[in-house]
mmCIF file of C-alpha atoms in Angstrom:
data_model
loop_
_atom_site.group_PDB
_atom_site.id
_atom_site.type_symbol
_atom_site.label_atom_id
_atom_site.label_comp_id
_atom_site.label_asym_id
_atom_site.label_seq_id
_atom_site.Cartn_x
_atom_site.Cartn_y
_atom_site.Cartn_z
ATOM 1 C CA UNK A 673 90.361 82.652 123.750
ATOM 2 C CA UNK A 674 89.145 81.320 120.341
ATOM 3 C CA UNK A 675 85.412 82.226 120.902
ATOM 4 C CA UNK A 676 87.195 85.992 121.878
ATOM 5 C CA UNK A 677 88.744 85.914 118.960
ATOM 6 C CA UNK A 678 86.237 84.594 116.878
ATOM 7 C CA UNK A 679 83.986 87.346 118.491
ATOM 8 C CA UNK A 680 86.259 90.282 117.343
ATOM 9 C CA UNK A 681 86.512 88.827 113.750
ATOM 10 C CA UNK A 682 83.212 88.737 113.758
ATOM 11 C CA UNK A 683 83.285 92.595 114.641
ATOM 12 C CA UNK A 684 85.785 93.805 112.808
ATOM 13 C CA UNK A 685 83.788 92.249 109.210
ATOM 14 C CA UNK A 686 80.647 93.939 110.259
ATOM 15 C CA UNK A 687 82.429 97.242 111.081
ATOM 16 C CA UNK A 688 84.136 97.040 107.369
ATOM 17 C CA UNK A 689 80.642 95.907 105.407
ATOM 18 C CA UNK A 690 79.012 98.615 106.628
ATOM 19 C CA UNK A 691 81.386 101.115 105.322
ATOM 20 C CA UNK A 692 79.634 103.378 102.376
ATOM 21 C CA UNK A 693 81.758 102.665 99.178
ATOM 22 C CA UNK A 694 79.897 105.743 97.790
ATOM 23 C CA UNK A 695 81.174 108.003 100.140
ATOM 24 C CA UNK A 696 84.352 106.604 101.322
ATOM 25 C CA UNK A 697 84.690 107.487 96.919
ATOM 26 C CA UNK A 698 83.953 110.539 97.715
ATOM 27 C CA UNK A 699 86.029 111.709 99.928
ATOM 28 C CA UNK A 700 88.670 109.845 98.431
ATOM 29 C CA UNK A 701 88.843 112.226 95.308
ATOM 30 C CA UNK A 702 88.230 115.326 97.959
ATOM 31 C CA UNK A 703 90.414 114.932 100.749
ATOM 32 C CA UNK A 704 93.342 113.549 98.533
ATOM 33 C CA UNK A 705 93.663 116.795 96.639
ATOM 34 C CA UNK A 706 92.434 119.084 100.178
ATOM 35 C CA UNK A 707 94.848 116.896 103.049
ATOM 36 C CA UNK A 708 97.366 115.351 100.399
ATOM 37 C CA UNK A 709 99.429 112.523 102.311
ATOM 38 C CA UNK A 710 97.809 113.294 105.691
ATOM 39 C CA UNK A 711 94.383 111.785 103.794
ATOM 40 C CA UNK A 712 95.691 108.178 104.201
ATOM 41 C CA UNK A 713 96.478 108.353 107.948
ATOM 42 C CA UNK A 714 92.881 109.742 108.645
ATOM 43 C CA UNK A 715 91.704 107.325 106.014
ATOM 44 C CA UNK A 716 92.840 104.264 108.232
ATOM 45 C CA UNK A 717 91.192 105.874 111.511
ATOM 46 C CA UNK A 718 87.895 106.729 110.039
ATOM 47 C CA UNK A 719 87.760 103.500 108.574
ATOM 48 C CA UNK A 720 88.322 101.218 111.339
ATOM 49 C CA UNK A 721 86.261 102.232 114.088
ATOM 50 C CA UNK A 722 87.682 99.564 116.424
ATOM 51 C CA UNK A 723 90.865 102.174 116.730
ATOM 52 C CA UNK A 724 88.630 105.181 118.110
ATOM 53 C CA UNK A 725 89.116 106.429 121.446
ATOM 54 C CA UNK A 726 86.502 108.066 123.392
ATOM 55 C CA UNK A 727 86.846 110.894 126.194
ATOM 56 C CA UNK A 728 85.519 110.448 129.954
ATOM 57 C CA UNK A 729 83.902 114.255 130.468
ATOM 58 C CA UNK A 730 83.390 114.396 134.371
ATOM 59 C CA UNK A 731 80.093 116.073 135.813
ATOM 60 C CA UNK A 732 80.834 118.260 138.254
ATOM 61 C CA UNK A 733 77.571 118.711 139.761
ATOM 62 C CA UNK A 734 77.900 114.911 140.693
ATOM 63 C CA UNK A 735 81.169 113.006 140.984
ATOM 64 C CA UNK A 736 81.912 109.899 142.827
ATOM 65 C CA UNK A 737 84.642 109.822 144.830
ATOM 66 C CA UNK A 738 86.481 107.069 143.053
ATOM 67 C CA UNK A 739 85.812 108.170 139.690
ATOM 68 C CA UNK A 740 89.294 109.689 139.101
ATOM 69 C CA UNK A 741 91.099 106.986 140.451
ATOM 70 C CA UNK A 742 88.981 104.291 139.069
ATOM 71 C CA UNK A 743 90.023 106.104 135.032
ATOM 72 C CA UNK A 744 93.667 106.683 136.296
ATOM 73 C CA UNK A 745 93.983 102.679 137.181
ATOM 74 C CA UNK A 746 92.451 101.740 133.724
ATOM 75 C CA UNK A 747 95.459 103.863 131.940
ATOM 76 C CA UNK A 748 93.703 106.852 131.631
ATOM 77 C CA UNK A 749 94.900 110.583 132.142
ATOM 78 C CA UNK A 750 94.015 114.311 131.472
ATOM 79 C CA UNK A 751 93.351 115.592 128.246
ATOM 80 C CA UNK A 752 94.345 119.584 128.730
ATOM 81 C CA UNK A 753 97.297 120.258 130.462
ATOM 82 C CA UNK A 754 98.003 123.514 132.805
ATOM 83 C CA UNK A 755 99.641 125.721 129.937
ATOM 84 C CA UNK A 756 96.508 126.734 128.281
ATOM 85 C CA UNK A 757 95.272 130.389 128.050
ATOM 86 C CA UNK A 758 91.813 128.983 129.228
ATOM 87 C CA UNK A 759 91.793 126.117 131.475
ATOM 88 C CA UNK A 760 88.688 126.486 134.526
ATOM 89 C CA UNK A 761 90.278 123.655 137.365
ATOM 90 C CA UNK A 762 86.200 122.714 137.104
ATOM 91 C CA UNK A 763 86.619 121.136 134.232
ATOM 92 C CA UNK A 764 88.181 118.212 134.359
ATOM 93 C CA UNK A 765 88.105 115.021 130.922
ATOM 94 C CA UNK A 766 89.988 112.305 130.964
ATOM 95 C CA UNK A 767 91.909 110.244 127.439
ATOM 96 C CA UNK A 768 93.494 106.732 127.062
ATOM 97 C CA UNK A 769 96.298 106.248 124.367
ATOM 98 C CA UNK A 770 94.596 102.983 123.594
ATOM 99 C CA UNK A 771 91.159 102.755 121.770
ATOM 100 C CA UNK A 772 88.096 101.593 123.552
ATOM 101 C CA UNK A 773 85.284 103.029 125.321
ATOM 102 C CA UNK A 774 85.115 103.560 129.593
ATOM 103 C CA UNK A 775 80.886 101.876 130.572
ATOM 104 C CA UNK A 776 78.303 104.627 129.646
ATOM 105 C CA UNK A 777 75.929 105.651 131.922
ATOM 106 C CA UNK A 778 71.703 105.015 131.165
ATOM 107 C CA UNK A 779 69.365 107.660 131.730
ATOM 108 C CA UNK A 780 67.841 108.047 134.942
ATOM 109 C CA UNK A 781 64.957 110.118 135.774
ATOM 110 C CA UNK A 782 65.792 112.364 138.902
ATOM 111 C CA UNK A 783 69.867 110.493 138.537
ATOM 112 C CA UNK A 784 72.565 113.034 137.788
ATOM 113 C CA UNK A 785 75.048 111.165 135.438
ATOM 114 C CA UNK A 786 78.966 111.132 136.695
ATOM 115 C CA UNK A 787 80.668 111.547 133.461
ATOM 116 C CA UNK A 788 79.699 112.275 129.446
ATOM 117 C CA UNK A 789 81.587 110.101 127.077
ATOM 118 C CA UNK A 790 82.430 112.217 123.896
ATOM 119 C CA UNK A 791 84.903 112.755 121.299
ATOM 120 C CA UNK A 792 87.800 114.683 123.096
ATOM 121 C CA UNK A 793 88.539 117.390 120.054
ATOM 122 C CA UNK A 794 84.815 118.442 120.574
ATOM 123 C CA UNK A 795 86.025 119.970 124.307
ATOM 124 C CA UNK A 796 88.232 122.227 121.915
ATOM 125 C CA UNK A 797 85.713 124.591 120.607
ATOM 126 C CA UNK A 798 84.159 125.334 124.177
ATOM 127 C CA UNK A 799 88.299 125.761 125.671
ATOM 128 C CA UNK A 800 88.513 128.601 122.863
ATOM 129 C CA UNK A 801 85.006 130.262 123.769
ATOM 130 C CA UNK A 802 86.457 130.791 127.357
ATOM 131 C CA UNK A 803 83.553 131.683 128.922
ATOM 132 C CA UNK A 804 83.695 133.152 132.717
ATOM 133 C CA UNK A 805 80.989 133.528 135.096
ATOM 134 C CA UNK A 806 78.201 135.682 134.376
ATOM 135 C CA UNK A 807 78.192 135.683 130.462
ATOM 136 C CA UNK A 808 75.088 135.914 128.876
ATOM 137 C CA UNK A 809 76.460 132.543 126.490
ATOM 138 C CA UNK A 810 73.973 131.041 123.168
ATOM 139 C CA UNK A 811 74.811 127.643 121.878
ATOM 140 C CA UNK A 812 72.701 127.993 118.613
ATOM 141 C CA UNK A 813 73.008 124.293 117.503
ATOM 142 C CA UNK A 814 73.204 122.740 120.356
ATOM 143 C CA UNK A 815 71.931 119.105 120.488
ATOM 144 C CA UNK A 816 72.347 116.283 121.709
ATOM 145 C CA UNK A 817 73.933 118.630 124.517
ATOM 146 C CA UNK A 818 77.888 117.595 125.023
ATOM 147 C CA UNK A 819 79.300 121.228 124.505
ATOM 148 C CA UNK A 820 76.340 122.486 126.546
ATOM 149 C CA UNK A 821 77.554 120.595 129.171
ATOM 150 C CA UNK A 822 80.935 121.323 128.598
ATOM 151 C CA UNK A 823 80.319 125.223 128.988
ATOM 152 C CA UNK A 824 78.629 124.351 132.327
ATOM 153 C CA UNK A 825 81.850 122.634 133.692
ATOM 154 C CA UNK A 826 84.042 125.669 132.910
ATOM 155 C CA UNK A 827 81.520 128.345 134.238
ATOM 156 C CA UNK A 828 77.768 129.601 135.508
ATOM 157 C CA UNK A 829 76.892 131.702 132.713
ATOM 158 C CA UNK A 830 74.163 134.883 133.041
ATOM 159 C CA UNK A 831 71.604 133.471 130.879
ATOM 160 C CA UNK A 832 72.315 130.086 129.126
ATOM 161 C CA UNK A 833 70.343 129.494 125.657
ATOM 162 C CA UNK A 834 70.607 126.297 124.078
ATOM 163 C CA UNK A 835 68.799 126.529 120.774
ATOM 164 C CA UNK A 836 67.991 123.235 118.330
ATOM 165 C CA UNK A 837 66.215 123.346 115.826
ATOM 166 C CA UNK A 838 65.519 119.978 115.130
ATOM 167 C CA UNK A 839 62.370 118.397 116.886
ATOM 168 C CA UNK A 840 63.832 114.835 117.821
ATOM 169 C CA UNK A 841 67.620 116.443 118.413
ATOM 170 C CA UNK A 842 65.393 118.800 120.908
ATOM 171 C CA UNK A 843 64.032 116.264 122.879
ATOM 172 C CA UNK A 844 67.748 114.711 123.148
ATOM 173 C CA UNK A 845 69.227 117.732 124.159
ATOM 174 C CA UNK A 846 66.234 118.477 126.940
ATOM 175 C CA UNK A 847 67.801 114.855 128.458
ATOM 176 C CA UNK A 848 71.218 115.351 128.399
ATOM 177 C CA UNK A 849 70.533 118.553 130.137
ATOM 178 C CA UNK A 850 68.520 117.095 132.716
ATOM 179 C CA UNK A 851 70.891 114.141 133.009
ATOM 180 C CA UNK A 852 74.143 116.315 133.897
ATOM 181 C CA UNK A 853 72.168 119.985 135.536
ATOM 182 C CA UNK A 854 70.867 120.258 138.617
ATOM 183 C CA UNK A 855 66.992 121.356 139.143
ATOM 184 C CA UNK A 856 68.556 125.008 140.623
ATOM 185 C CA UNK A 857 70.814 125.541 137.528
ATOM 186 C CA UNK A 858 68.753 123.554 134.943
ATOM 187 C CA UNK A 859 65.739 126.041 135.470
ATOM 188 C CA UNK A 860 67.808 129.081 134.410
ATOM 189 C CA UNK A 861 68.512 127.388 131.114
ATOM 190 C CA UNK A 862 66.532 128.498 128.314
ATOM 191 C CA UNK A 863 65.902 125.438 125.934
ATOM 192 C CA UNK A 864 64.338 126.371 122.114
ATOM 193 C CA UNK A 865 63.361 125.333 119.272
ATOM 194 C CA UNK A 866 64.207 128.438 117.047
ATOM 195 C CA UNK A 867 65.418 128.507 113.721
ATOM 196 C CA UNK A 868 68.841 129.518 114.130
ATOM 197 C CA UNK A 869 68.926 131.985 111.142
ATOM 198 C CA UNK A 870 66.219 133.867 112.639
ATOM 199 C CA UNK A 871 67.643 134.237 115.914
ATOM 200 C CA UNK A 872 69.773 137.052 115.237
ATOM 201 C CA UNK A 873 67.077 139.236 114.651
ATOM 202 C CA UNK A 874 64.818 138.133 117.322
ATOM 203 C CA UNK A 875 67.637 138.796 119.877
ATOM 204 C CA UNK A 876 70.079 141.331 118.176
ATOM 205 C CA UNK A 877 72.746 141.828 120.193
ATOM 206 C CA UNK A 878 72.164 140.129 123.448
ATOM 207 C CA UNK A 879 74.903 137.273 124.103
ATOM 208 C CA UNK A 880 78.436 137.978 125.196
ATOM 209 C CA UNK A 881 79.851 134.472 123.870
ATOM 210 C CA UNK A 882 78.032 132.005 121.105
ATOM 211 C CA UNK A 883 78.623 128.505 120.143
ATOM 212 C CA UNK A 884 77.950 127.822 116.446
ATOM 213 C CA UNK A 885 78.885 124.130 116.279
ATOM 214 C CA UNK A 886 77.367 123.576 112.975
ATOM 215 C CA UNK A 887 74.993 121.081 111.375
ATOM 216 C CA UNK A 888 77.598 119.735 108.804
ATOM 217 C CA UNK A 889 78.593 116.532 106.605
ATOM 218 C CA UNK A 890 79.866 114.541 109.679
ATOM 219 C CA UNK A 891 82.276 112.507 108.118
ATOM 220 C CA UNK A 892 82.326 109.483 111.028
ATOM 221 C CA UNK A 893 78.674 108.708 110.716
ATOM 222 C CA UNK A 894 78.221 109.702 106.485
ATOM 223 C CA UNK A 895 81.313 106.592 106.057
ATOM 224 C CA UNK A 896 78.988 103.907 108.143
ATOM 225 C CA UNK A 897 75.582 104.698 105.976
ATOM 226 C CA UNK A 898 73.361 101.697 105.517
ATOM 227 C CA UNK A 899 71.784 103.076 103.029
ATOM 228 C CA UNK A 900 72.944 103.563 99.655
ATOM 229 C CA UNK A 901 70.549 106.184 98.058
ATOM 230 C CA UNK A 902 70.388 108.399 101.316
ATOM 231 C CA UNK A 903 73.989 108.216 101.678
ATOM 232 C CA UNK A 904 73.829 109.374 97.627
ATOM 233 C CA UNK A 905 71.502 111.926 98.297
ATOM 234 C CA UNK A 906 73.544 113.550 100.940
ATOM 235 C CA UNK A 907 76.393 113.638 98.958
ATOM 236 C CA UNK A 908 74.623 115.710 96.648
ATOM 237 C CA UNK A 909 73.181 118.050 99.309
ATOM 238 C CA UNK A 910 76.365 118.709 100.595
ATOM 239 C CA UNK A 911 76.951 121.916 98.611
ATOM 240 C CA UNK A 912 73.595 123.151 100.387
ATOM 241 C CA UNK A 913 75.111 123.019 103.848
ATOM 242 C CA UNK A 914 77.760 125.825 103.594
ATOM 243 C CA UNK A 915 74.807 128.114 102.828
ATOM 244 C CA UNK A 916 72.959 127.429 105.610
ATOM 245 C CA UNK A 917 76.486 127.366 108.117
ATOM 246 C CA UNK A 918 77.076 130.910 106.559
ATOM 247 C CA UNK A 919 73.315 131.820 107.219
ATOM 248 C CA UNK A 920 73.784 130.790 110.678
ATOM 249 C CA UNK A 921 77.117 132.214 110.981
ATOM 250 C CA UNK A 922 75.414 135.444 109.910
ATOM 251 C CA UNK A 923 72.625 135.260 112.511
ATOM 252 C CA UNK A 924 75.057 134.972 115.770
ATOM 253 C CA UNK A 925 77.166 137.964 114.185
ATOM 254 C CA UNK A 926 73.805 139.753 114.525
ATOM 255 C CA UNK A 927 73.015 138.088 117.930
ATOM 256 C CA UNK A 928 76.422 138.830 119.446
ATOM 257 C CA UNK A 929 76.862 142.060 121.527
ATOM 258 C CA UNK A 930 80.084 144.187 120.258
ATOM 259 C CA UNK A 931 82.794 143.234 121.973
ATOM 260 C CA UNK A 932 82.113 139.749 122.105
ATOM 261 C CA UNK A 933 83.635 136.498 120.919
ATOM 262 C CA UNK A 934 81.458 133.457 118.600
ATOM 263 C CA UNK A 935 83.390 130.256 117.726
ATOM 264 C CA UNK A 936 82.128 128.238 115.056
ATOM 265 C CA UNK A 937 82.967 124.412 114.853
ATOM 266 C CA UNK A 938 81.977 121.195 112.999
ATOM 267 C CA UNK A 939 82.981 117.827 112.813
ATOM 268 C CA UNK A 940 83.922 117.523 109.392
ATOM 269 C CA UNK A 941 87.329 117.892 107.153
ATOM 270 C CA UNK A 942 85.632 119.316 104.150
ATOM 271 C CA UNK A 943 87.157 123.255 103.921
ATOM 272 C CA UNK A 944 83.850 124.206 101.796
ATOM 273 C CA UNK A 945 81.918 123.830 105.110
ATOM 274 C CA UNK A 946 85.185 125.434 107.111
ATOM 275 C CA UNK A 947 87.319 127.964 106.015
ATOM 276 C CA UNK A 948 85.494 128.729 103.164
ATOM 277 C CA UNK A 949 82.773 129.867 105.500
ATOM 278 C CA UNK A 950 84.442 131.585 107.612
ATOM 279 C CA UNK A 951 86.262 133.549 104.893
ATOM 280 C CA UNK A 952 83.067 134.643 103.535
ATOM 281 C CA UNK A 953 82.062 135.677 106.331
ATOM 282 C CA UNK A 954 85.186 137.668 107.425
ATOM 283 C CA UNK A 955 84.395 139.043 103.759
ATOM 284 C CA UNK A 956 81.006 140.191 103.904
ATOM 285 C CA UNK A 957 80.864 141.404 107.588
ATOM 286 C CA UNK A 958 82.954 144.306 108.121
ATOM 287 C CA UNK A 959 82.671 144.434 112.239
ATOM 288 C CA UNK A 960 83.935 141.112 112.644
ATOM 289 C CA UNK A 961 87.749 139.930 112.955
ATOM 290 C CA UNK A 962 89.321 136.837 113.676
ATOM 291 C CA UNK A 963 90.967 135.726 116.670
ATOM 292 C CA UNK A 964 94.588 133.882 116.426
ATOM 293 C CA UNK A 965 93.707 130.765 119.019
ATOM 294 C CA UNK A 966 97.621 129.022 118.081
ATOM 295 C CA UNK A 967 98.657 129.146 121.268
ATOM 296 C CA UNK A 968 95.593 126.935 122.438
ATOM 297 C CA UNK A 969 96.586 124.390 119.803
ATOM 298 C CA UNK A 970 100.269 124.408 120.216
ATOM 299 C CA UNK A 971 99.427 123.732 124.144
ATOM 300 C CA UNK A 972 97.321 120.361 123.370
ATOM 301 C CA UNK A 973 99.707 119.541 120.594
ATOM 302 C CA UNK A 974 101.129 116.053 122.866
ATOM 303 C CA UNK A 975 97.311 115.317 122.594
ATOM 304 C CA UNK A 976 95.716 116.398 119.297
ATOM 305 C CA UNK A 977 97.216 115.932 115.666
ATOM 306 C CA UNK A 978 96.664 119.354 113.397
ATOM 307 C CA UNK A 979 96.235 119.910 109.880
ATOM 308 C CA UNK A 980 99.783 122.516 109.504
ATOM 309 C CA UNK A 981 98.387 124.570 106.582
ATOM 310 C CA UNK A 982 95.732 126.882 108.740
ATOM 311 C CA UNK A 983 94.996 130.365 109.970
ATOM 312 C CA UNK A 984 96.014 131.664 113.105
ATOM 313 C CA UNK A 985 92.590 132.132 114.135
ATOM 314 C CA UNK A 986 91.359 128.446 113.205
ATOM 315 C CA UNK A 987 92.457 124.771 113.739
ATOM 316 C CA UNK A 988 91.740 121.339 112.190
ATOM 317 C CA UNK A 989 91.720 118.394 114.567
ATOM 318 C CA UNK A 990 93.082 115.265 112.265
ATOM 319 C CA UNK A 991 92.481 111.687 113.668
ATOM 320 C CA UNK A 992 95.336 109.582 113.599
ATOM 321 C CA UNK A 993 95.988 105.912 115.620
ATOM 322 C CA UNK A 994 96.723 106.833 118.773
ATOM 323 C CA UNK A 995 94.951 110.375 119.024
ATOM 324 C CA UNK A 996 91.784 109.438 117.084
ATOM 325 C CA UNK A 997 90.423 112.522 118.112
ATOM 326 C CA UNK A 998 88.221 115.097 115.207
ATOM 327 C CA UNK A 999 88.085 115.275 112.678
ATOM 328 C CA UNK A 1000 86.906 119.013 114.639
ATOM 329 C CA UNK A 1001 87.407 122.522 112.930
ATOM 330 C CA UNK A 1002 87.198 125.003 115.344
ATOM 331 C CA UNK A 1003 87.547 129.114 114.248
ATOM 332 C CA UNK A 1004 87.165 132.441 116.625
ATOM 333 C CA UNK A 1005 86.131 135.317 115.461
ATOM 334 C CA UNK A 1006 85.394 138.742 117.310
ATOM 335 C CA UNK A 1007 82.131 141.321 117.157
ATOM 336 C CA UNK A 1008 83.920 145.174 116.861
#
């Protein structure tokens, strides 16, 4: 018991030393004035990492029999409950009040995985794109590939595109999809490496649904940066990013057939990189409106906490102990 407890001392210093002073600064002096009070009850989640919870996302493709029972001994239960206006039985993720993190699986060449462990507020974005069988369905930012296969629980789109940029993040996302796909379904998926600001002209008007989950200042990973002048530099980037979210915004407008729906997400509380964005863009692009996606929040409310002060067409996932979920802002908007 004293080793144990030695042990988790041990943990719990390392987890605190590595946290950034330069950014936890930061968004001291920003979320203060942007959350007000709610800022210190995200504050303690983000900070102590040995209070986050983590999601079981089960594969349908390849389930064990015992899986379900297996999470329900260990105190788990479902996430989503029956009253949402989206809600495919195929999909099925699993939560635990109490922080800690079900075995992950390794990578097995030719192995379908069971289940994808995730943050549970990122299922939200793909639960408000609602997409149904036979959708021709883009995911421009897609790596490393947890949304992806979160689409392919709730339905068999048309065509599938998953688009990343990123060389490395590419290669990621190629694994995931061939750790949770089958060969039959896996072949119809069309992986890239496209720039996603260019892809709206290269395929104007071709996808009934798109995924925009946004490269963005992640605030869970920016806290924990080792180092001190690339955790500086980002900080000073960060202004750069909501130009290139509203460029890619911009692009899956162009990309999206009329009549269909885009969600854009990230995983960060900053409302430069949110709302800000998608104001602009409601702004500047005159066949687009939003979507009001309340009732989808007020039916996961027993789960997720929400930032009050929003639009009816977006959402703000806060962490709190308990349901350390987000931070995940999720918005809808519609092509006329």
């Amino acid at each position: 018991l004293l080793l144990s407890l030695k042990l988790e001392d041990e943990t719990k210093g390392k987890l605190q030393k590595q946290i950034c002073r330069v950014v936890l600064d930061h968004f001291e002096k920003q979320y203060s004035a942007e959350l007000g009070d709610a800022w210190t009850r995200v504050r303690d989640v983000l900070t102590h990492p040995l209070c986050w919870q983590h999601a079981v996302l089960l594969n349908r493709f390849s389930q064990s029999a015992d899986l379900e029972n297996t999470l329900c001994a260990k105190g788990y239960h479902p996430a989503f409950g029956g009253t949402l206006p989206y809600l495919p039985r195929s999909l099925k993720c699993y939560i635990s009040r109490t922080p800690g993190r079900f075995p992950s699986q390794k990578h097995q060449t030719g192995k379908l995985k069971d289940y994808y462990l995730l943050n549970a507020a990122s299922v939200l974005p793909v639960l408000a794109l609602e997409v149904k069988d036979g959708e021709d369905v883009l995911d421009l930012c897609a790596a490393p590939g947890g949304k992806s296969v979160a689409i392919l629980q709730c339905a068999c789109p048309g065509q599938f595109h998953c688009n990343e940029y990123d060389e490395l993040r590419s290669r990621w996302l190629e694994q995931t999809m061939e750790s949770f796909i089958p060969d039959p379904l896996v072949n119809l998926i069309t992986i890239s490496k496209l720039d996603g600001r260019q892809i709206g002209d290269l395929k104007p008007e071709l996808y009934d649904k798109i995924l925009v989950d946004a490269p963005c200042s992640n605030d869970r990973s920016w806290l924990f940066s080792s180092d001190i002048q690339q955790a500086t530099l980002r900080l000073l980037q960060r202004k750069e990013l909501s130009a290139l979210q509203f460029q890619l915004l911009r692009s899956a407008i162009k990309a999206l057939r009329p009549g269909g729906s885009l969600v854009y997400s990230t995983c960060t509380l900053s409302k430069a990189e949110n709302s800000d964005v998608v104001n602009l863009i409601l702004n500047s692009c005159s066949d687009v409106r939003p979507v009001n996606i309340r009732e989808m929040a007020k039916a996961v409310s027993r789960e997720f906490t929400f930032l009050s002060d929003t639009e009816q067409h977006e959402l703000l996932v806060l962490p709190e102990k308990g349901k350390a979920w987000g931070p995940m802002y999720v918005a809808k908007l519609k092509k006329m």
